[in-house]
């Protein structure tokens, strides 16, 4: 084959064409390679999806996930099945999703704990909270509530601190597990209040609720979602909320900062992620469906009454939140001295 004078023959025998045709061929190849991804996004979803929740059934995260999954399924035209995989502070569920096929059919109900706290708690975390996941959308934010059992005599945070100081190492607070945000909320309370309470880890909020009501553990820093009925009935008491501002569903309950613990501000966040490498078209399809689902008036009303703020975001905004929260919680974990057994 004879090449034009201004073009050198390619080194590869397979490239026996001129430069311009070669560039056109490469562009066509790139477009061809993108077609399967585009086709997957166009036809997605054509079967049920699963949403992996890193806590047992019955807890706050599970309740939020199920309400969201129902409406997400309606938006997508396919069932979204909730799969509870509790254990190891969310590590078990996170690892499962990180290794799942990147096709959009396995989703993760990621939490502040799994994506921002665990990197500070585990020296050898077997998943990367940034590199192994593709953020879809932030969906929920929720402050925690300091709840005490009916047998605890303290009626205010000030009285609780005085009681804890009079009985160092006696009062107990339960959490959803070692290193969980409820654990760290209690550790931060200890530090700022200058008290020493005993941490009792549980495998999720549901068994913890049972023991708070039975008086086997004195208090917890948990979601209002779990304790709403018990607080309203008087079987448990809310002394304060952990966020910077009060909850609209508990307008008479002060924040911990208002109660004398200046600087105390903890709000949990949750959202949906997919395995890294999931096609952008699929991520965009899921994001649009989640934004519509979280804007449903019935869902928003239900969540707000439970002290949960329904929200939404772009994938990029959710990714930025995760990146900003990791160093924040690394500092809190170090300050609190919290460790994972």
Short mmCIF file of C-alpha atoms in Angstrom, two decimals:
data_model
loop_
_atom_site.label_atom_id
_atom_site.label_comp_id
_atom_site.label_asym_id
_atom_site.label_seq_id
_atom_site.Cartn_x
_atom_site.Cartn_y
_atom_site.Cartn_z
CA UNK A 1 0.00 0.00 0.00
CA UNK A 2 1.31 3.48 -0.88
CA UNK A 3 0.97 6.25 1.78
CA UNK A 4 0.69 10.00 1.03
CA UNK A 5 3.98 11.88 1.15
CA UNK A 6 3.01 13.88 4.28
CA UNK A 7 2.12 10.81 6.35
CA UNK A 8 4.46 8.22 7.73
CA UNK A 9 3.37 4.61 7.60
CA UNK A 10 2.09 3.40 11.01
CA UNK A 11 4.42 1.13 12.92
CA UNK A 12 1.73 -1.52 13.25
CA UNK A 13 0.91 -3.56 10.19
CA UNK A 14 -2.70 -3.55 11.32
CA UNK A 15 -2.88 0.25 10.95
CA UNK A 16 -2.62 0.33 7.16
CA UNK A 17 -4.73 3.49 6.77
CA UNK A 18 -4.03 7.23 6.79
CA UNK A 19 -4.06 9.39 9.90
CA UNK A 20 -7.47 11.01 9.36
CA UNK A 21 -9.26 7.75 8.58
CA UNK A 22 -7.46 6.25 11.58
CA UNK A 23 -8.82 8.96 13.88
CA UNK A 24 -12.31 8.46 12.46
CA UNK A 25 -11.99 4.73 13.02
CA UNK A 26 -10.90 5.27 16.62
CA UNK A 27 -13.80 7.64 17.27
CA UNK A 28 -16.23 5.14 15.79
CA UNK A 29 -14.76 2.40 17.99
CA UNK A 30 -15.18 4.55 21.10
CA UNK A 31 -18.80 5.27 20.18
CA UNK A 32 -19.42 1.59 19.57
CA UNK A 33 -17.94 0.74 22.96
CA UNK A 34 -20.29 3.27 24.62
CA UNK A 35 -23.39 1.82 22.99
CA UNK A 36 -23.80 -1.12 25.43
CA UNK A 37 -23.66 1.31 28.38
CA UNK A 38 -26.21 3.58 26.76
CA UNK A 39 -28.39 0.62 25.92
CA UNK A 40 -28.26 -0.62 29.52
CA UNK A 41 -29.36 2.80 30.75
CA UNK A 42 -32.21 2.96 28.24
CA UNK A 43 -33.58 -0.44 29.21
CA UNK A 44 -32.92 -0.07 32.94
CA UNK A 45 -34.44 -1.55 35.01
CA UNK A 46 -35.97 -4.66 33.50
CA UNK A 47 -36.03 -6.74 36.69
CA UNK A 48 -36.36 -6.17 40.47
CA UNK A 49 -33.61 -4.35 42.35
CA UNK A 50 -32.31 -5.03 45.84
CA UNK A 51 -31.48 -2.39 48.42
CA UNK A 52 -28.98 -3.66 50.99
CA UNK A 53 -29.48 -2.14 54.46
CA UNK A 54 -26.53 -2.44 56.90
CA UNK A 55 -28.73 -3.00 59.96
CA UNK A 56 -31.30 -5.57 61.12
CA UNK A 57 -35.00 -5.20 60.39
CA UNK A 58 -37.01 -3.00 62.74
CA UNK A 59 -34.46 -0.25 63.31
CA UNK A 60 -34.54 3.35 62.12
CA UNK A 61 -32.45 2.75 58.99
CA UNK A 62 -34.64 -0.20 58.04
CA UNK A 63 -37.82 1.85 58.47
CA UNK A 64 -36.45 4.65 56.29
CA UNK A 65 -35.22 2.23 53.66
CA UNK A 66 -38.56 0.45 53.33
CA UNK A 67 -40.56 3.64 52.90
CA UNK A 68 -38.11 4.88 50.29
CA UNK A 69 -37.89 1.53 48.49
CA UNK A 70 -41.64 1.36 48.01
CA UNK A 71 -41.78 4.74 46.30
CA UNK A 72 -38.56 4.20 44.36
CA UNK A 73 -40.04 1.00 42.99
CA UNK A 74 -43.13 2.89 41.86
CA UNK A 75 -40.96 5.45 40.06
CA UNK A 76 -38.86 2.79 38.34
CA UNK A 77 -41.68 0.41 37.53
CA UNK A 78 -39.87 -2.45 39.27
CA UNK A 79 -39.93 -3.83 42.80
CA UNK A 80 -37.12 -2.72 45.10
CA UNK A 81 -36.50 -5.48 47.64
CA UNK A 82 -34.96 -4.52 50.98
CA UNK A 83 -32.26 -6.93 52.16
CA UNK A 84 -31.04 -6.54 55.74
CA UNK A 85 -27.36 -7.39 56.28
CA UNK A 86 -26.53 -6.23 59.80
CA UNK A 87 -23.24 -6.74 61.56
CA UNK A 88 -19.77 -5.28 62.06
CA UNK A 89 -20.94 -1.68 62.04
CA UNK A 90 -22.17 -1.93 58.46
CA UNK A 91 -18.94 -3.46 57.14
CA UNK A 92 -20.65 -6.72 56.11
CA UNK A 93 -23.23 -4.95 53.96
CA UNK A 94 -20.76 -2.47 52.51
CA UNK A 95 -18.40 -5.24 51.42
CA UNK A 96 -21.28 -7.12 49.82
CA UNK A 97 -22.32 -4.18 47.67
CA UNK A 98 -18.76 -3.11 46.85
CA UNK A 99 -18.22 -6.53 45.26
CA UNK A 100 -21.61 -6.77 43.55
CA UNK A 101 -21.99 -6.43 39.76
CA UNK A 102 -21.89 -2.77 38.71
CA UNK A 103 -25.19 -2.91 36.85
CA UNK A 104 -27.45 -0.85 39.11
CA UNK A 105 -29.48 -3.78 40.40
CA UNK A 106 -27.72 -3.95 43.77
CA UNK A 107 -27.92 -0.74 45.78
CA UNK A 108 -26.59 0.21 49.20
CA UNK A 109 -28.39 2.29 51.83
CA UNK A 110 -25.17 3.96 52.88
CA UNK A 111 -24.92 5.76 56.21
CA UNK A 112 -22.65 8.25 57.86
CA UNK A 113 -21.28 5.30 59.80
CA UNK A 114 -20.40 3.09 56.84
CA UNK A 115 -18.92 5.83 54.68
CA UNK A 116 -17.44 8.42 57.08
CA UNK A 117 -16.97 6.86 60.54
CA UNK A 118 -15.72 3.37 59.70
CA UNK A 119 -12.56 4.64 57.95
CA UNK A 120 -11.48 6.14 61.29
CA UNK A 121 -12.39 3.06 63.32
CA UNK A 122 -10.96 0.23 61.25
CA UNK A 123 -7.22 0.08 60.62
CA UNK A 124 -7.74 -2.38 57.76
CA UNK A 125 -11.16 -1.63 56.32
CA UNK A 126 -11.88 -4.10 53.53
CA UNK A 127 -13.68 -1.56 51.35
CA UNK A 128 -12.90 1.99 50.29
CA UNK A 129 -15.85 4.31 51.07
CA UNK A 130 -14.95 6.56 48.14
CA UNK A 131 -13.33 4.38 45.47
CA UNK A 132 -15.62 1.34 45.79
CA UNK A 133 -18.96 3.15 45.45
CA UNK A 134 -20.82 5.35 43.02
CA UNK A 135 -23.01 7.83 44.96
CA UNK A 136 -26.57 8.10 43.66
CA UNK A 137 -28.30 10.55 46.03
CA UNK A 138 -28.46 11.73 49.61
CA UNK A 139 -31.96 10.86 50.85
CA UNK A 140 -32.29 11.35 54.64
CA UNK A 141 -30.78 13.42 57.42
CA UNK A 142 -31.73 12.80 61.03
CA UNK A 143 -30.46 14.07 64.37
CA UNK A 144 -30.38 11.72 67.29
CA UNK A 145 -32.37 12.03 70.49
CA UNK A 146 -31.01 11.46 73.98
CA UNK A 147 -33.61 9.05 75.36
CA UNK A 148 -33.67 7.68 78.91
CA UNK A 149 -35.73 4.84 80.29
CA UNK A 150 -38.65 5.57 82.62
CA UNK A 151 -36.67 4.30 85.62
CA UNK A 152 -33.96 6.97 85.23
CA UNK A 153 -34.83 9.81 87.65
CA UNK A 154 -33.22 12.61 85.61
CA UNK A 155 -35.70 14.92 83.85
CA UNK A 156 -33.17 17.25 82.21
CA UNK A 157 -29.67 16.98 80.77
CA UNK A 158 -28.36 18.95 83.73
CA UNK A 159 -29.88 16.43 86.14
CA UNK A 160 -28.55 13.53 84.07
CA UNK A 161 -25.01 14.93 84.16
CA UNK A 162 -25.26 15.42 87.92
CA UNK A 163 -26.49 11.84 88.32
CA UNK A 164 -23.67 10.49 86.15
CA UNK A 165 -21.07 12.43 88.13
CA UNK A 166 -22.45 11.07 91.38
CA UNK A 167 -22.23 7.50 90.04
CA UNK A 168 -19.15 7.31 87.80
CA UNK A 169 -19.04 4.13 85.75
CA UNK A 170 -22.56 3.09 86.78
CA UNK A 171 -24.97 4.62 84.25
CA UNK A 172 -25.12 2.84 80.90
CA UNK A 173 -25.87 3.96 77.36
CA UNK A 174 -26.65 1.58 74.54
CA UNK A 175 -25.78 1.95 70.87
CA UNK A 176 -26.48 0.20 67.59
CA UNK A 177 -22.95 -1.25 67.72
CA UNK A 178 -19.31 -0.51 68.44
CA UNK A 179 -18.20 2.48 66.40
CA UNK A 180 -21.73 3.37 65.31
CA UNK A 181 -22.84 7.00 65.27
CA UNK A 182 -24.95 6.34 68.39
CA UNK A 183 -21.83 5.00 70.13
CA UNK A 184 -19.81 8.07 69.16
CA UNK A 185 -22.67 10.37 70.15
CA UNK A 186 -22.49 8.91 73.66
CA UNK A 187 -18.69 9.09 73.75
CA UNK A 188 -18.83 12.74 72.73
CA UNK A 189 -21.42 13.37 75.47
CA UNK A 190 -19.07 11.78 78.03
CA UNK A 191 -16.21 13.98 76.85
CA UNK A 192 -18.09 17.29 76.79
CA UNK A 193 -20.03 16.63 80.02
CA UNK A 194 -17.00 15.35 81.90
CA UNK A 195 -18.70 12.10 82.94
CA UNK A 196 -17.94 8.41 82.62
CA UNK A 197 -20.74 6.12 81.51
CA UNK A 198 -20.57 2.50 80.37
CA UNK A 199 -21.14 1.81 76.68
CA UNK A 200 -23.26 -1.25 75.83
CA UNK A 201 -23.19 -2.18 72.12
CA UNK A 202 -26.13 -3.91 70.41
CA UNK A 203 -26.67 -5.35 66.96
CA UNK A 204 -29.04 -2.63 65.80
CA UNK A 205 -31.68 -0.37 67.31
CA UNK A 206 -34.48 -2.92 67.70
CA UNK A 207 -32.91 -5.03 70.49
CA UNK A 208 -31.61 -1.86 72.13
CA UNK A 209 -35.13 -0.42 72.30
CA UNK A 210 -36.32 -3.51 74.16
CA UNK A 211 -33.64 -3.16 76.83
CA UNK A 212 -34.12 0.60 77.27
CA UNK A 213 -37.81 0.01 77.97
CA UNK A 214 -37.02 -2.90 80.30
CA UNK A 215 -34.48 -0.83 82.23
CA UNK A 216 -31.55 -3.09 81.38
CA UNK A 217 -29.74 -0.11 79.89
CA UNK A 218 -30.30 3.45 81.10
CA UNK A 219 -30.27 5.52 77.92
CA UNK A 220 -29.36 5.82 74.26
CA UNK A 221 -28.59 8.39 71.59
CA UNK A 222 -30.83 7.07 68.84
CA UNK A 223 -33.25 8.10 66.14
CA UNK A 224 -36.59 9.59 67.16
CA UNK A 225 -38.13 7.24 64.58
CA UNK A 226 -37.50 4.25 66.83
CA UNK A 227 -38.67 5.84 70.09
CA UNK A 228 -41.56 8.06 68.99
CA UNK A 229 -44.34 5.84 70.32
CA UNK A 230 -42.53 5.15 73.61
CA UNK A 231 -41.77 8.86 74.16
CA UNK A 232 -45.38 9.84 73.50
CA UNK A 233 -46.67 7.11 75.84
CA UNK A 234 -44.23 8.02 78.63
CA UNK A 235 -42.41 4.68 78.60
CA UNK A 236 -39.25 6.61 77.71
CA UNK A 237 -38.26 10.28 77.91
CA UNK A 238 -36.49 12.50 75.42
CA UNK A 239 -34.12 14.87 77.22
CA UNK A 240 -32.44 16.55 74.25
CA UNK A 241 -31.71 16.34 70.53
CA UNK A 242 -28.19 16.12 69.18
CA UNK A 243 -28.47 18.55 66.27
CA UNK A 244 -27.74 22.27 66.21
CA UNK A 245 -31.45 23.13 65.99
CA UNK A 246 -34.57 21.64 67.56
CA UNK A 247 -36.77 19.12 65.80
CA UNK A 248 -40.08 20.40 64.46
CA UNK A 249 -41.64 17.15 65.74
CA UNK A 250 -40.23 17.82 69.26
CA UNK A 251 -40.37 21.61 69.57
CA UNK A 252 -40.24 21.55 73.38
CA UNK A 253 -37.14 19.36 73.60
CA UNK A 254 -33.91 21.42 73.73
CA UNK A 255 -30.69 20.66 71.90
CA UNK A 256 -27.70 19.38 73.84
CA UNK A 257 -25.94 22.64 73.06
CA UNK A 258 -28.83 24.56 74.63
CA UNK A 259 -28.60 22.21 77.60
CA UNK A 260 -25.07 23.26 78.41
CA UNK A 261 -22.89 21.18 76.09
CA UNK A 262 -21.59 23.92 73.82
CA UNK A 263 -20.44 22.70 70.43
CA UNK A 264 -22.40 19.46 70.49
CA UNK A 265 -23.82 18.94 66.98
CA UNK A 266 -24.40 15.48 65.49
CA UNK A 267 -26.83 14.68 62.68
CA UNK A 268 -26.86 11.36 60.90
CA UNK A 269 -27.21 11.16 57.11
CA UNK A 270 -28.14 8.36 54.77
CA UNK A 271 -28.30 7.89 51.03
CA UNK A 272 -28.21 5.44 48.15
CA UNK A 273 -25.02 4.20 46.49
CA UNK A 274 -24.19 1.66 43.81
CA UNK A 275 -21.00 -0.30 43.17
CA UNK A 276 -18.21 1.71 41.54
CA UNK A 277 -18.26 1.40 37.77
CA UNK A 278 -22.04 1.48 37.46
CA UNK A 279 -22.80 3.21 34.12
CA UNK A 280 -23.48 6.93 34.42
CA UNK A 281 -26.75 6.55 32.54
CA UNK A 282 -27.98 4.08 35.15
CA UNK A 283 -26.84 6.34 38.00
CA UNK A 284 -28.68 9.28 36.43
CA UNK A 285 -31.83 7.18 36.00
CA UNK A 286 -31.70 6.10 39.64
CA UNK A 287 -30.99 9.64 40.84
CA UNK A 288 -33.97 11.09 38.98
CA UNK A 289 -36.26 8.39 40.38
CA UNK A 290 -34.98 8.96 43.94
CA UNK A 291 -35.44 12.72 43.69
CA UNK A 292 -39.06 12.19 42.67
CA UNK A 293 -39.59 9.51 45.35
CA UNK A 294 -38.23 11.69 48.17
CA UNK A 295 -40.43 14.60 47.03
CA UNK A 296 -43.62 12.56 47.43
CA UNK A 297 -45.86 14.59 49.82
CA UNK A 298 -47.01 11.52 51.74
CA UNK A 299 -43.46 10.32 52.32
CA UNK A 300 -42.22 13.77 53.31
CA UNK A 301 -45.04 14.18 55.82
CA UNK A 302 -44.44 10.74 57.30
CA UNK A 303 -40.69 11.30 57.70
CA UNK A 304 -40.99 14.83 59.09
CA UNK A 305 -43.37 13.63 61.79
CA UNK A 306 -40.71 11.12 62.80
CA UNK A 307 -37.99 13.73 63.11
CA UNK A 308 -36.37 12.81 59.79
CA UNK A 309 -35.57 15.34 57.11
CA UNK A 310 -36.23 13.93 53.62
CA UNK A 311 -33.79 15.35 51.13
CA UNK A 312 -32.15 14.73 47.77
CA UNK A 313 -28.98 15.65 45.94
CA UNK A 314 -27.03 15.10 42.77
CA UNK A 315 -24.52 12.23 42.72
CA UNK A 316 -21.72 14.81 42.74
CA UNK A 317 -23.11 16.61 45.80
CA UNK A 318 -23.42 13.34 47.70
CA UNK A 319 -19.85 12.42 46.78
CA UNK A 320 -18.60 15.77 48.09
CA UNK A 321 -20.48 15.29 51.38
CA UNK A 322 -18.80 11.94 51.94
CA UNK A 323 -15.35 13.35 51.21
CA UNK A 324 -15.90 16.24 53.64
CA UNK A 325 -17.29 14.03 56.45
CA UNK A 326 -14.41 11.55 56.56
CA UNK A 327 -11.86 13.96 58.11
CA UNK A 328 -14.52 15.40 60.43
CA UNK A 329 -15.32 12.02 61.95
CA UNK A 330 -11.68 11.00 62.06
CA UNK A 331 -11.17 13.94 64.41
CA UNK A 332 -14.22 13.07 66.55
CA UNK A 333 -13.19 9.41 66.85
CA UNK A 334 -9.70 10.41 67.91
CA UNK A 335 -11.01 12.92 70.45
CA UNK A 336 -13.53 10.48 71.93
CA UNK A 337 -11.13 7.56 72.13
CA UNK A 338 -13.78 5.25 70.67
CA UNK A 339 -12.47 1.92 69.37
CA UNK A 340 -13.88 -1.16 67.69
CA UNK A 341 -13.42 -4.43 69.61
#
